[in-house]
Amino acid sequence: MAGLHASARILRRLLPALLLGACAPVVSHAPRVEPGPTFGLVAAARPCDSACAGSEPIPATSAVFRQGWVREDGSGPAASVGLSVPGVILFPLVELDFYVQAPAAPSAPVFGGGVLLAIDHQMPYVQAGRVPPGGSGWYTTQGLAFVTRTEGRGVAARYWSPALAYRLRGGELWWHVFVGGGIGTRYPDVETDPRRPLRFVMAGVVLERAGSWPPLFPERRPPSWPLP
C-alpha cells in the first residue's frame, strides 16, 4: 500500500504539468546530416511539481520522422527536415525542424544551424561537434527558446537552452543521450506576476533508425497464368 500511495503522490504532482505545461523544445539529431529518411523516438524528463504547471516548459515524449539530403561525394552543405509528433495528445500536435549543415569532411568537426517551429514554441539553434557519418561522437546544441501560451495569452517563457549529447552507434540504431536545461525568464500570469526567473535541468534519450519511405504507388505485377 505504501508503494501505491507513493505512486499516487507522484502522479498528482506530474498530472498538472502534463495537462497545462507548455512543451519544451528538444533538438533530436546530431549536427551531421544523415542521408535519406530516419525514424526516431524522443523521451525526456525534468523535475517539476504543480507549481510549474502552466508557466514552465515540460519536455514531451514524441516520435520523429526526418529526411536528410547529402551530396553523394559528401562535399558541400547538407540539409534535413523533421516532423515531430508528441505522444501526449494535449500538447500541440506537431513540430517542424529545419536544419542546414555546413560543409565538413567525414573526420572533421561539423557545424550547423536550424529552427524548431510549433504552435506553442519556436527555437532557433546552432550545433557543433565531432560526429563521423553514421558513427558515434559528442556534440552540443545551443538554442534560444520562445514558449507561448497555448490559450493565446502571450509569452510563457524565454530562455537559453544548452545541451550536451553523445551519439552511440549500436548495430542499425543510433542512441543519443543528452543533458540540457534552461536559463531565462518565465511569465506565470501577465496580470498578477509578470516575471520570474526560470532555471531547470532535463535529461533524455533519442533512439534513431535509418529506413526508407514506402513507395507512393507500389508496383503491381500482372497475374501469372499456369502454362498448359
Tab-separated table of C-alpha atoms in Angstrom:
chain	number	residue	atom	x	y	z
A	1	MET	CA	0.000	0.000	0.000
A	2	ALA	CA	2.883	2.364	0.736
A	3	GLY	CA	4.118	1.975	-2.833
A	4	LEU	CA	0.621	2.680	-4.175
A	5	HIS	CA	0.319	5.866	-2.126
A	6	ALA	CA	3.773	6.997	-3.266
A	7	SER	CA	2.807	6.437	-6.926
A	8	ALA	CA	-0.402	8.411	-6.396
A	9	ARG	CA	1.555	11.352	-4.924
A	10	ILE	CA	3.938	11.351	-7.883
A	11	LEU	CA	1.000	11.233	-10.330
A	12	ARG	CA	-0.723	14.160	-8.572
A	13	ARG	CA	2.462	16.195	-8.963
A	14	LEU	CA	3.038	15.337	-12.590
A	15	LEU	CA	-0.536	15.484	-13.894
A	16	PRO	CA	-0.985	19.289	-13.664
A	17	ALA	CA	2.269	19.806	-15.505
A	18	LEU	CA	1.277	17.380	-18.267
A	19	LEU	CA	-2.142	18.953	-18.659
A	20	LEU	CA	-1.163	22.610	-18.534
A	21	GLY	CA	2.564	22.937	-19.163
A	22	ALA	CA	3.935	24.212	-22.441
A	23	CYS	CA	6.192	21.978	-24.498
A	24	ALA	CA	9.956	22.421	-24.030
A	25	PRO	CA	11.664	22.200	-27.443
A	26	VAL	CA	14.272	19.433	-27.835
A	27	VAL	CA	16.586	19.040	-30.858
A	28	SER	CA	16.619	15.321	-31.645
A	29	HIS	CA	19.513	14.963	-34.108
A	30	ALA	CA	23.297	15.335	-34.309
A	31	PRO	CA	24.981	18.176	-36.233
A	32	ARG	CA	25.940	15.871	-39.120
A	33	VAL	CA	23.059	15.175	-41.509
A	34	GLU	CA	22.471	11.534	-42.386
A	35	PRO	CA	21.159	10.900	-45.915
A	36	GLY	CA	17.681	9.562	-46.518
A	37	PRO	CA	14.831	9.014	-44.074
A	38	THR	CA	15.274	8.306	-40.372
A	39	PHE	CA	12.700	7.449	-37.738
A	40	GLY	CA	13.138	8.138	-34.045
A	41	LEU	CA	11.675	8.312	-30.556
A	42	VAL	CA	12.430	11.060	-28.032
A	43	ALA	CA	11.975	10.633	-24.271
A	44	ALA	CA	12.998	13.416	-21.880
A	45	ALA	CA	12.096	14.499	-18.359
A	46	ARG	CA	12.771	17.273	-15.843
A	47	PRO	CA	11.984	17.780	-12.146
A	48	CYS	CA	8.623	19.522	-11.852
A	49	ASP	CA	5.684	19.792	-9.463
A	50	SER	CA	2.312	21.532	-9.523
A	51	ALA	CA	3.993	24.939	-9.027
A	52	CYS	CA	5.365	24.900	-12.563
A	53	ALA	CA	2.119	23.836	-14.270
A	54	GLY	CA	1.055	26.290	-16.937
A	55	SER	CA	4.108	28.527	-16.597
A	56	GLU	CA	7.177	26.363	-17.215
A	57	PRO	CA	8.152	24.283	-20.245
A	58	ILE	CA	7.863	20.492	-19.976
A	59	PRO	CA	9.630	18.152	-22.457
A	60	ALA	CA	7.238	15.866	-24.321
A	61	THR	CA	7.778	12.276	-25.445
A	62	SER	CA	7.477	12.223	-29.229
A	63	ALA	CA	8.015	10.321	-32.465
A	64	VAL	CA	10.244	11.943	-35.101
A	65	PHE	CA	10.310	11.471	-38.871
A	66	ARG	CA	13.242	13.071	-40.708
A	67	GLN	CA	14.535	13.340	-44.272
A	68	GLY	CA	18.155	14.283	-44.947
A	69	TRP	CA	19.856	15.403	-48.154
A	70	VAL	CA	23.618	14.901	-48.584
A	71	ARG	CA	25.702	15.031	-51.785
A	72	GLU	CA	26.951	11.650	-52.974
A	73	ASP	CA	30.601	12.628	-52.574
A	74	GLY	CA	29.938	14.080	-49.103
A	75	SER	CA	31.106	17.572	-50.040
A	76	GLY	CA	29.140	20.774	-49.806
A	77	PRO	CA	26.370	21.682	-47.370
A	78	ALA	CA	23.637	19.288	-46.281
A	79	ALA	CA	20.083	19.790	-45.045
A	80	SER	CA	17.292	17.966	-43.248
A	81	VAL	CA	13.615	18.466	-42.442
A	82	GLY	CA	11.993	16.778	-39.450
A	83	LEU	CA	8.438	16.268	-38.244
A	84	SER	CA	7.851	15.544	-34.548
A	85	VAL	CA	4.533	14.211	-33.224
A	86	PRO	CA	4.168	14.378	-29.399
A	87	GLY	CA	2.910	11.314	-27.607
A	88	VAL	CA	0.740	13.368	-25.207
A	89	ILE	CA	-2.344	14.449	-27.165
A	90	LEU	CA	-2.904	17.525	-25.000
A	91	PHE	CA	0.274	19.107	-26.354
A	92	PRO	CA	0.067	20.886	-29.720
A	93	LEU	CA	0.075	18.336	-32.483
A	94	VAL	CA	3.294	18.699	-34.490
A	95	GLU	CA	6.695	20.378	-34.551
A	96	LEU	CA	8.764	21.124	-37.667
A	97	ASP	CA	12.570	21.136	-37.660
A	98	PHE	CA	14.513	22.827	-40.481
A	99	TYR	CA	18.296	22.318	-40.351
A	100	VAL	CA	21.297	23.180	-42.566
A	101	GLN	CA	24.770	21.707	-42.052
A	102	ALA	CA	27.949	23.476	-43.128
A	103	PRO	CA	30.356	21.567	-45.416
A	104	ALA	CA	32.567	19.198	-43.405
A	105	ALA	CA	34.961	16.334	-44.119
A	106	PRO	CA	33.997	12.946	-42.604
A	107	SER	CA	36.642	13.154	-39.859
A	108	ALA	CA	36.376	16.904	-39.224
A	109	PRO	CA	34.240	18.796	-36.696
A	110	VAL	CA	30.809	19.665	-38.067
A	111	PHE	CA	28.637	22.753	-37.556
A	112	GLY	CA	25.109	23.740	-38.477
A	113	GLY	CA	22.019	25.708	-37.565
A	114	GLY	CA	18.270	25.367	-37.688
A	115	VAL	CA	14.928	26.270	-36.179
A	116	LEU	CA	12.136	24.385	-34.390
A	117	LEU	CA	8.604	25.625	-35.123
A	118	ALA	CA	5.394	24.609	-33.322
A	119	ILE	CA	2.147	26.222	-32.210
A	120	ASP	CA	3.385	26.805	-28.664
A	121	HIS	CA	7.143	27.301	-29.161
A	122	GLN	CA	9.874	28.438	-31.532
A	123	MET	CA	13.606	27.891	-31.092
A	124	PRO	CA	16.463	28.899	-33.397
A	125	TYR	CA	19.548	26.842	-32.576
A	126	VAL	CA	23.127	26.029	-33.574
A	127	GLN	CA	25.010	22.743	-33.260
A	128	ALA	CA	28.678	21.738	-33.208
A	129	GLY	CA	30.517	18.504	-32.588
A	130	ARG	CA	32.676	15.705	-33.911
A	131	VAL	CA	30.333	13.024	-35.244
A	132	PRO	CA	31.507	10.970	-38.257
A	133	PRO	CA	28.949	9.867	-40.850
A	134	GLY	CA	26.887	7.058	-39.344
A	135	GLY	CA	29.169	6.859	-36.309
A	136	SER	CA	29.466	7.855	-32.656
A	137	GLY	CA	30.576	11.158	-31.168
A	138	TRP	CA	29.978	14.153	-28.914
A	139	TYR	CA	28.056	17.293	-29.852
A	140	THR	CA	26.395	20.314	-28.304
A	141	THR	CA	23.202	22.196	-29.116
A	142	GLN	CA	22.643	25.844	-28.152
A	143	GLY	CA	19.165	27.278	-28.616
A	144	LEU	CA	17.105	30.347	-27.770
A	145	ALA	CA	13.581	29.196	-26.903
A	146	PHE	CA	10.383	31.253	-27.037
A	147	VAL	CA	7.473	29.393	-25.428
A	148	THR	CA	3.982	30.830	-25.929
A	149	ARG	CA	0.768	30.128	-24.066
A	150	THR	CA	-1.476	27.574	-25.722
A	151	GLU	CA	-4.544	29.553	-24.686
A	152	GLY	CA	-3.246	32.573	-26.623
A	153	ARG	CA	-2.289	34.910	-23.775
A	154	GLY	CA	1.209	35.878	-24.817
A	155	VAL	CA	4.654	34.540	-23.954
A	156	ALA	CA	5.048	31.935	-21.194
A	157	ALA	CA	8.863	31.786	-21.153
A	158	ARG	CA	12.041	32.950	-22.879
A	159	TYR	CA	15.278	31.125	-22.162
A	160	TRP	CA	18.681	29.937	-23.335
A	161	SER	CA	18.606	26.169	-23.893
A	162	PRO	CA	22.061	24.499	-23.836
A	163	ALA	CA	22.536	20.737	-24.212
A	164	LEU	CA	25.423	18.274	-24.360
A	165	ALA	CA	24.883	14.911	-26.054
A	166	TYR	CA	26.668	11.749	-27.127
A	167	ARG	CA	25.515	9.683	-30.109
A	168	LEU	CA	26.325	5.975	-29.911
A	169	ARG	CA	26.041	3.639	-32.888
A	170	GLY	CA	24.652	0.230	-31.935
A	171	GLY	CA	24.004	-2.015	-34.919
A	172	GLU	CA	21.320	-0.382	-37.043
A	173	LEU	CA	20.385	2.102	-34.294
A	174	TRP	CA	21.744	5.417	-33.034
A	175	TRP	CA	21.329	6.243	-29.350
A	176	HIS	CA	21.568	9.907	-28.319
A	177	VAL	CA	21.953	10.501	-24.572
A	178	PHE	CA	21.706	14.166	-23.611
A	179	VAL	CA	21.641	16.535	-20.654
A	180	GLY	CA	20.268	20.047	-21.088
A	181	GLY	CA	18.314	22.771	-19.389
A	182	GLY	CA	17.021	26.304	-19.498
A	183	ILE	CA	18.128	29.657	-18.100
A	184	GLY	CA	15.867	32.645	-18.626
A	185	THR	CA	12.557	34.185	-17.618
A	186	ARG	CA	9.049	32.824	-17.233
A	187	TYR	CA	5.750	34.688	-17.042
A	188	PRO	CA	3.261	32.787	-14.816
A	189	ASP	CA	0.498	35.400	-15.054
A	190	VAL	CA	0.703	38.579	-17.101
A	191	GLU	CA	-1.680	40.470	-14.791
A	192	THR	CA	-0.555	39.476	-11.278
A	193	ASP	CA	3.041	38.215	-11.605
A	194	PRO	CA	4.682	39.444	-14.819
A	195	ARG	CA	8.171	37.941	-14.428
A	196	ARG	CA	10.067	35.216	-12.570
A	197	PRO	CA	13.485	33.616	-13.143
A	198	LEU	CA	13.478	30.277	-14.928
A	199	ARG	CA	16.054	27.589	-14.162
A	200	PHE	CA	15.678	23.908	-14.938
A	201	VAL	CA	17.635	20.802	-15.896
A	202	MET	CA	16.426	17.969	-18.103
A	203	ALA	CA	17.822	14.708	-19.433
A	204	GLY	CA	16.705	12.329	-22.106
A	205	VAL	CA	17.344	9.724	-24.777
A	206	VAL	CA	16.766	9.764	-28.542
A	207	LEU	CA	16.547	6.493	-30.468
A	208	GLU	CA	17.059	6.755	-34.250
A	209	ARG	CA	16.975	4.254	-37.087
A	210	ALA	CA	17.639	4.791	-40.786
A	211	GLY	CA	14.984	3.454	-43.116
A	212	SER	CA	13.201	4.052	-46.387
A	213	TRP	CA	9.849	5.573	-47.242
A	214	PRO	CA	7.227	3.165	-48.611
A	215	PRO	CA	6.547	3.669	-52.323
A	216	LEU	CA	3.714	6.048	-53.092
A	217	PHE	CA	2.431	3.788	-55.883
A	218	PRO	CA	3.526	0.189	-55.228
A	219	GLU	CA	4.434	-1.788	-58.300
A	220	ARG	CA	1.697	-4.204	-59.318
A	221	ARG	CA	2.639	-7.346	-61.152
A	222	PRO	CA	0.190	-8.844	-63.638
A	223	PRO	CA	-1.314	-12.154	-62.579
A	224	SER	CA	0.542	-15.206	-63.779
A	225	TRP	CA	-1.362	-17.965	-65.501
A	226	PRO	CA	-0.243	-21.571	-65.301
A	227	LEU	CA	1.132	-22.974	-68.502
A	228	PRO	CA	-0.929	-25.747	-70.117
